[in-house]
Amino acid sequence: MKKYVAEFFGTFWLVIGGCGSAVLAAAFPDVGIGLLGVSLAFGLTVLTMAFAIGHISGCHLNPAVSIGLWAGGRFQAKELLPYIVSQVLGAIVAGGVLYVIASGKAGFDVSAGFASNGYDAHSPGGYSLQAAFVSEVVMTMMFLIVIMGATDKRAPQGFAPIAIGLCLTLIHLISIPVTNTSVNPARSTGVAVFVDGWAISQLWLFWLAPIVGAVLGAVIYRFIGSDDK
């Protein structure tokens, strides 16, 4: 149970830190943190929680990561459902807290996006469904390769949270203009349920593509990272 509670609060922090920075601080008058700041915020949430709860739950914070680690032989199938439920619940509660904070400002309009992920008209840069799918698959694939490599017992010990956090930062720097960057079905769900409408109708992509990418990344790392010559 402690593992599941850790995943709940870890994912809660990811959504509060990452999506919160996008909703509350990205375009704040004169001192907005912009795309770079939001990218750093997502990376820092993972980095800080990896040090805080990595020894408790592994700090997945992401259904696609849990599924990818299972595909990579690093995680038991029986743990998948409780991990995913904990992650999604943590993300939704964080979305609710963020909604309460954001709605405390006059003129707040949740339909403007609320850091939701989207494609076509709801892509920040107007990117198509195809572009969004490819972006999410490739970014999540590389994320899993980094996660599995950094946590390999042969890798330098103690530095995995830094590599993983910086990888997530880089992923956001690349793909925020395309989809607002998901690579995490829980993160997408946590804010989409408050936007409803288009965010819910497009949510399927941000479950499917990250999971496909995570499994691909895990399979690739199992090949390149094996002890076989």
Short mmCIF file of C-alpha atoms in Angstrom, two decimals:
data_model
loop_
_atom_site.label_atom_id
_atom_site.label_comp_id
_atom_site.label_asym_id
_atom_site.label_seq_id
_atom_site.Cartn_x
_atom_site.Cartn_y
_atom_site.Cartn_z
CA MET A 1 0.00 0.00 0.00
CA LYS A 2 2.87 2.41 0.72
CA LYS A 3 4.04 2.02 -2.88
CA TYR A 4 0.64 2.99 -4.22
CA VAL A 5 0.35 5.99 -1.91
CA ALA A 6 3.83 7.07 -3.01
CA GLU A 7 2.77 6.85 -6.67
CA PHE A 8 -0.37 8.86 -5.87
CA PHE A 9 1.56 11.73 -4.32
CA GLY A 10 4.36 11.53 -6.84
CA THR A 11 1.95 11.90 -9.75
CA PHE A 12 0.07 14.59 -7.82
CA TRP A 13 3.32 16.57 -7.62
CA LEU A 14 4.08 16.05 -11.30
CA VAL A 15 0.72 17.53 -12.34
CA ILE A 16 0.83 20.35 -9.78
CA GLY A 17 4.39 21.25 -10.75
CA GLY A 18 4.26 20.70 -14.48
CA CYS A 19 0.69 21.62 -15.42
CA GLY A 20 0.58 24.20 -12.64
CA SER A 21 3.57 26.02 -14.11
CA ALA A 22 1.87 26.03 -17.53
CA VAL A 23 -1.48 27.29 -16.23
CA LEU A 24 -0.31 29.76 -13.58
CA ALA A 25 3.15 30.94 -14.57
CA ALA A 26 3.91 30.36 -18.26
CA ALA A 27 2.48 33.65 -19.51
CA PHE A 28 2.34 35.64 -16.30
CA PRO A 29 2.64 39.34 -17.19
CA ASP A 30 6.23 40.48 -17.74
CA VAL A 31 7.84 37.61 -15.81
CA GLY A 32 6.26 34.54 -17.41
CA ILE A 33 8.46 31.46 -17.41
CA GLY A 34 7.51 30.46 -20.96
CA LEU A 35 8.18 27.16 -22.73
CA LEU A 36 11.62 26.75 -21.17
CA GLY A 37 10.28 27.26 -17.66
CA VAL A 38 7.42 24.79 -18.12
CA SER A 39 9.84 22.23 -19.54
CA LEU A 40 12.11 22.63 -16.54
CA ALA A 41 9.16 22.38 -14.17
CA PHE A 42 8.13 18.98 -15.53
CA GLY A 43 11.71 17.74 -15.34
CA LEU A 44 12.14 19.03 -11.80
CA THR A 45 8.99 17.29 -10.58
CA VAL A 46 10.34 13.93 -11.71
CA LEU A 47 13.86 14.65 -10.44
CA THR A 48 12.68 15.69 -6.99
CA MET A 49 10.20 12.84 -6.60
CA ALA A 50 12.69 10.26 -7.86
CA PHE A 51 14.94 11.17 -4.95
CA ALA A 52 11.97 11.32 -2.57
CA ILE A 53 10.09 8.11 -3.45
CA GLY A 54 12.28 6.21 -5.89
CA HIS A 55 13.32 3.85 -3.10
CA ILE A 56 9.69 3.28 -2.14
CA SER A 57 7.83 2.74 -5.41
CA GLY A 58 10.38 3.22 -8.16
CA CYS A 59 8.80 6.62 -8.93
CA HIS A 60 6.98 5.72 -12.15
CA LEU A 61 4.36 8.52 -11.96
CA ASN A 62 3.15 7.43 -15.38
CA PRO A 63 1.04 4.48 -16.63
CA ALA A 64 3.12 4.30 -19.82
CA VAL A 65 6.33 4.02 -17.78
CA SER A 66 4.84 1.25 -15.62
CA ILE A 67 3.72 -0.66 -18.73
CA GLY A 68 7.06 -0.06 -20.41
CA LEU A 69 8.99 -1.33 -17.40
CA TRP A 70 6.78 -4.41 -17.38
CA ALA A 71 7.53 -4.94 -21.09
CA GLY A 72 11.21 -4.46 -20.28
CA GLY A 73 11.17 -7.14 -17.61
CA ARG A 74 11.62 -4.67 -14.75
CA PHE A 75 8.10 -4.72 -13.27
CA GLN A 76 5.56 -7.35 -12.27
CA ALA A 77 2.27 -7.57 -14.17
CA LYS A 78 0.28 -7.95 -10.94
CA GLU A 79 1.39 -4.45 -9.88
CA LEU A 80 0.29 -2.71 -13.09
CA LEU A 81 -3.36 -2.04 -12.28
CA PRO A 82 -2.87 -0.66 -8.74
CA TYR A 83 0.03 1.50 -9.93
CA ILE A 84 -2.00 2.91 -12.84
CA VAL A 85 -5.05 3.56 -10.65
CA SER A 86 -2.88 5.35 -8.08
CA GLN A 87 -1.22 7.47 -10.76
CA VAL A 88 -4.48 8.49 -12.42
CA LEU A 89 -6.15 9.33 -9.11
CA GLY A 90 -3.15 11.42 -8.05
CA ALA A 91 -3.27 13.29 -11.35
CA ILE A 92 -7.02 13.98 -11.11
CA VAL A 93 -6.78 15.23 -7.51
CA ALA A 94 -3.90 17.49 -8.58
CA GLY A 95 -6.02 18.74 -11.48
CA GLY A 96 -8.77 19.57 -9.00
CA VAL A 97 -6.41 21.48 -6.72
CA LEU A 98 -5.01 23.36 -9.71
CA TYR A 99 -8.55 24.17 -10.89
CA VAL A 100 -9.42 25.66 -7.49
CA ILE A 101 -6.28 27.80 -7.53
CA ALA A 102 -6.59 28.92 -11.17
CA SER A 103 -10.30 29.73 -10.89
CA GLY A 104 -9.49 32.17 -8.09
CA LYS A 105 -8.46 34.70 -10.73
CA ALA A 106 -11.09 36.77 -12.55
CA GLY A 107 -11.44 35.83 -16.19
CA PHE A 108 -10.21 32.25 -15.81
CA ASP A 109 -11.57 30.08 -18.64
CA VAL A 110 -10.96 26.35 -18.38
CA SER A 111 -12.03 25.88 -22.00
CA ALA A 112 -8.87 27.70 -23.08
CA GLY A 113 -7.01 24.46 -22.44
CA PHE A 114 -5.93 24.16 -18.79
CA ALA A 115 -2.64 22.58 -19.97
CA SER A 116 -4.51 19.80 -21.77
CA ASN A 117 -2.94 17.87 -24.60
CA GLY A 118 -4.38 18.07 -28.09
CA TYR A 119 -3.91 17.86 -31.83
CA ASP A 120 -5.21 19.71 -34.92
CA ALA A 121 -6.98 22.86 -33.67
CA HIS A 122 -6.01 22.04 -30.09
CA SER A 123 -2.31 21.59 -30.78
CA PRO A 124 -0.36 24.68 -29.61
CA GLY A 125 1.29 24.84 -33.04
CA GLY A 126 -1.62 23.46 -35.08
CA TYR A 127 0.00 20.06 -35.67
CA SER A 128 -2.01 17.20 -37.17
CA LEU A 129 -3.16 13.96 -35.56
CA GLN A 130 -0.42 12.08 -37.42
CA ALA A 131 2.28 14.47 -36.22
CA ALA A 132 0.98 14.28 -32.65
CA PHE A 133 0.91 10.48 -32.70
CA VAL A 134 4.46 10.19 -34.05
CA SER A 135 5.74 12.80 -31.59
CA GLU A 136 4.22 11.08 -28.55
CA VAL A 137 5.40 7.63 -29.62
CA VAL A 138 8.97 8.73 -30.31
CA MET A 139 9.29 10.91 -27.18
CA THR A 140 7.97 8.18 -24.90
CA MET A 141 10.14 5.58 -26.60
CA MET A 142 13.27 7.63 -25.91
CA PHE A 143 12.08 8.33 -22.35
CA LEU A 144 11.91 4.60 -21.63
CA ILE A 145 15.33 3.98 -23.13
CA VAL A 146 16.77 6.65 -20.84
CA ILE A 147 14.87 5.37 -17.80
CA MET A 148 15.95 1.78 -18.31
CA GLY A 149 19.53 2.74 -19.12
CA ALA A 150 19.92 5.14 -16.21
CA THR A 151 18.52 2.60 -13.74
CA ASP A 152 20.53 -0.33 -15.11
CA LYS A 153 22.70 -1.85 -12.41
CA ARG A 154 25.73 -1.28 -14.66
CA ALA A 155 25.07 2.47 -14.93
CA PRO A 156 26.70 4.98 -12.53
CA GLN A 157 24.74 4.70 -9.29
CA GLY A 158 22.82 7.59 -7.75
CA PHE A 159 22.50 9.71 -10.89
CA ALA A 160 19.39 8.18 -12.48
CA PRO A 161 16.97 10.89 -11.20
CA ILE A 162 19.10 13.59 -12.82
CA ALA A 163 19.24 11.82 -16.19
CA ILE A 164 15.52 11.04 -16.15
CA GLY A 165 14.49 14.54 -15.05
CA LEU A 166 16.66 16.19 -17.70
CA CYS A 167 15.32 13.79 -20.32
CA LEU A 168 11.75 14.83 -19.51
CA THR A 169 12.81 18.47 -19.70
CA LEU A 170 14.29 17.89 -23.16
CA ILE A 171 11.17 16.03 -24.29
CA HIS A 172 9.05 19.05 -23.35
CA LEU A 173 11.41 21.47 -25.07
CA ILE A 174 10.94 19.48 -28.27
CA SER A 175 7.25 18.64 -28.21
CA ILE A 176 5.27 21.29 -26.32
CA PRO A 177 4.48 23.03 -29.63
CA VAL A 178 3.14 19.76 -31.08
CA THR A 179 0.84 18.36 -28.38
CA ASN A 180 1.59 20.37 -25.24
CA THR A 181 3.58 17.21 -24.39
CA SER A 182 1.97 14.27 -22.71
CA VAL A 183 4.17 11.13 -22.74
CA ASN A 184 2.06 10.36 -19.67
CA PRO A 185 -1.59 9.23 -19.80
CA ALA A 186 -2.18 10.14 -16.14
CA ARG A 187 -0.92 13.71 -16.63
CA SER A 188 -3.22 14.08 -19.65
CA THR A 189 -6.23 12.65 -17.83
CA GLY A 190 -5.70 14.75 -14.71
CA VAL A 191 -6.43 18.01 -16.49
CA ALA A 192 -8.64 16.77 -19.36
CA VAL A 193 -11.46 15.75 -17.00
CA PHE A 194 -11.84 19.40 -15.95
CA VAL A 195 -11.81 20.74 -19.51
CA ASP A 196 -14.24 18.05 -20.76
CA GLY A 197 -15.41 18.40 -24.39
CA TRP A 198 -12.53 18.34 -26.86
CA ALA A 199 -9.93 17.38 -24.24
CA ILE A 200 -11.82 14.19 -23.37
CA SER A 201 -12.54 13.37 -27.02
CA GLN A 202 -8.83 13.59 -27.88
CA LEU A 203 -7.60 11.87 -24.71
CA TRP A 204 -7.46 8.46 -26.39
CA LEU A 205 -4.36 9.50 -28.32
CA PHE A 206 -2.53 10.41 -25.13
CA TRP A 207 -3.12 6.95 -23.75
CA LEU A 208 -2.42 4.99 -26.93
CA ALA A 209 0.68 6.75 -28.25
CA PRO A 210 2.66 6.90 -24.97
CA ILE A 211 1.94 3.23 -24.24
CA VAL A 212 3.03 2.20 -27.74
CA GLY A 213 6.17 4.31 -27.40
CA ALA A 214 6.96 2.95 -23.93
CA VAL A 215 6.71 -0.66 -25.08
CA LEU A 216 8.91 0.08 -28.11
CA GLY A 217 11.50 1.77 -25.90
CA ALA A 218 11.52 -1.13 -23.47
CA VAL A 219 11.94 -3.70 -26.24
CA ILE A 220 14.77 -1.68 -27.78
CA TYR A 221 16.58 -1.39 -24.45
CA ARG A 222 16.15 -5.09 -23.72
CA PHE A 223 18.03 -5.70 -26.97
CA ILE A 224 20.78 -3.11 -26.75
CA GLY A 225 21.18 -3.38 -22.99
CA SER A 226 21.38 -7.15 -22.73
CA ASP A 227 24.57 -8.83 -21.55
CA ASP A 228 24.71 -10.91 -24.75
CA LYS A 229 27.51 -9.96 -27.15
#
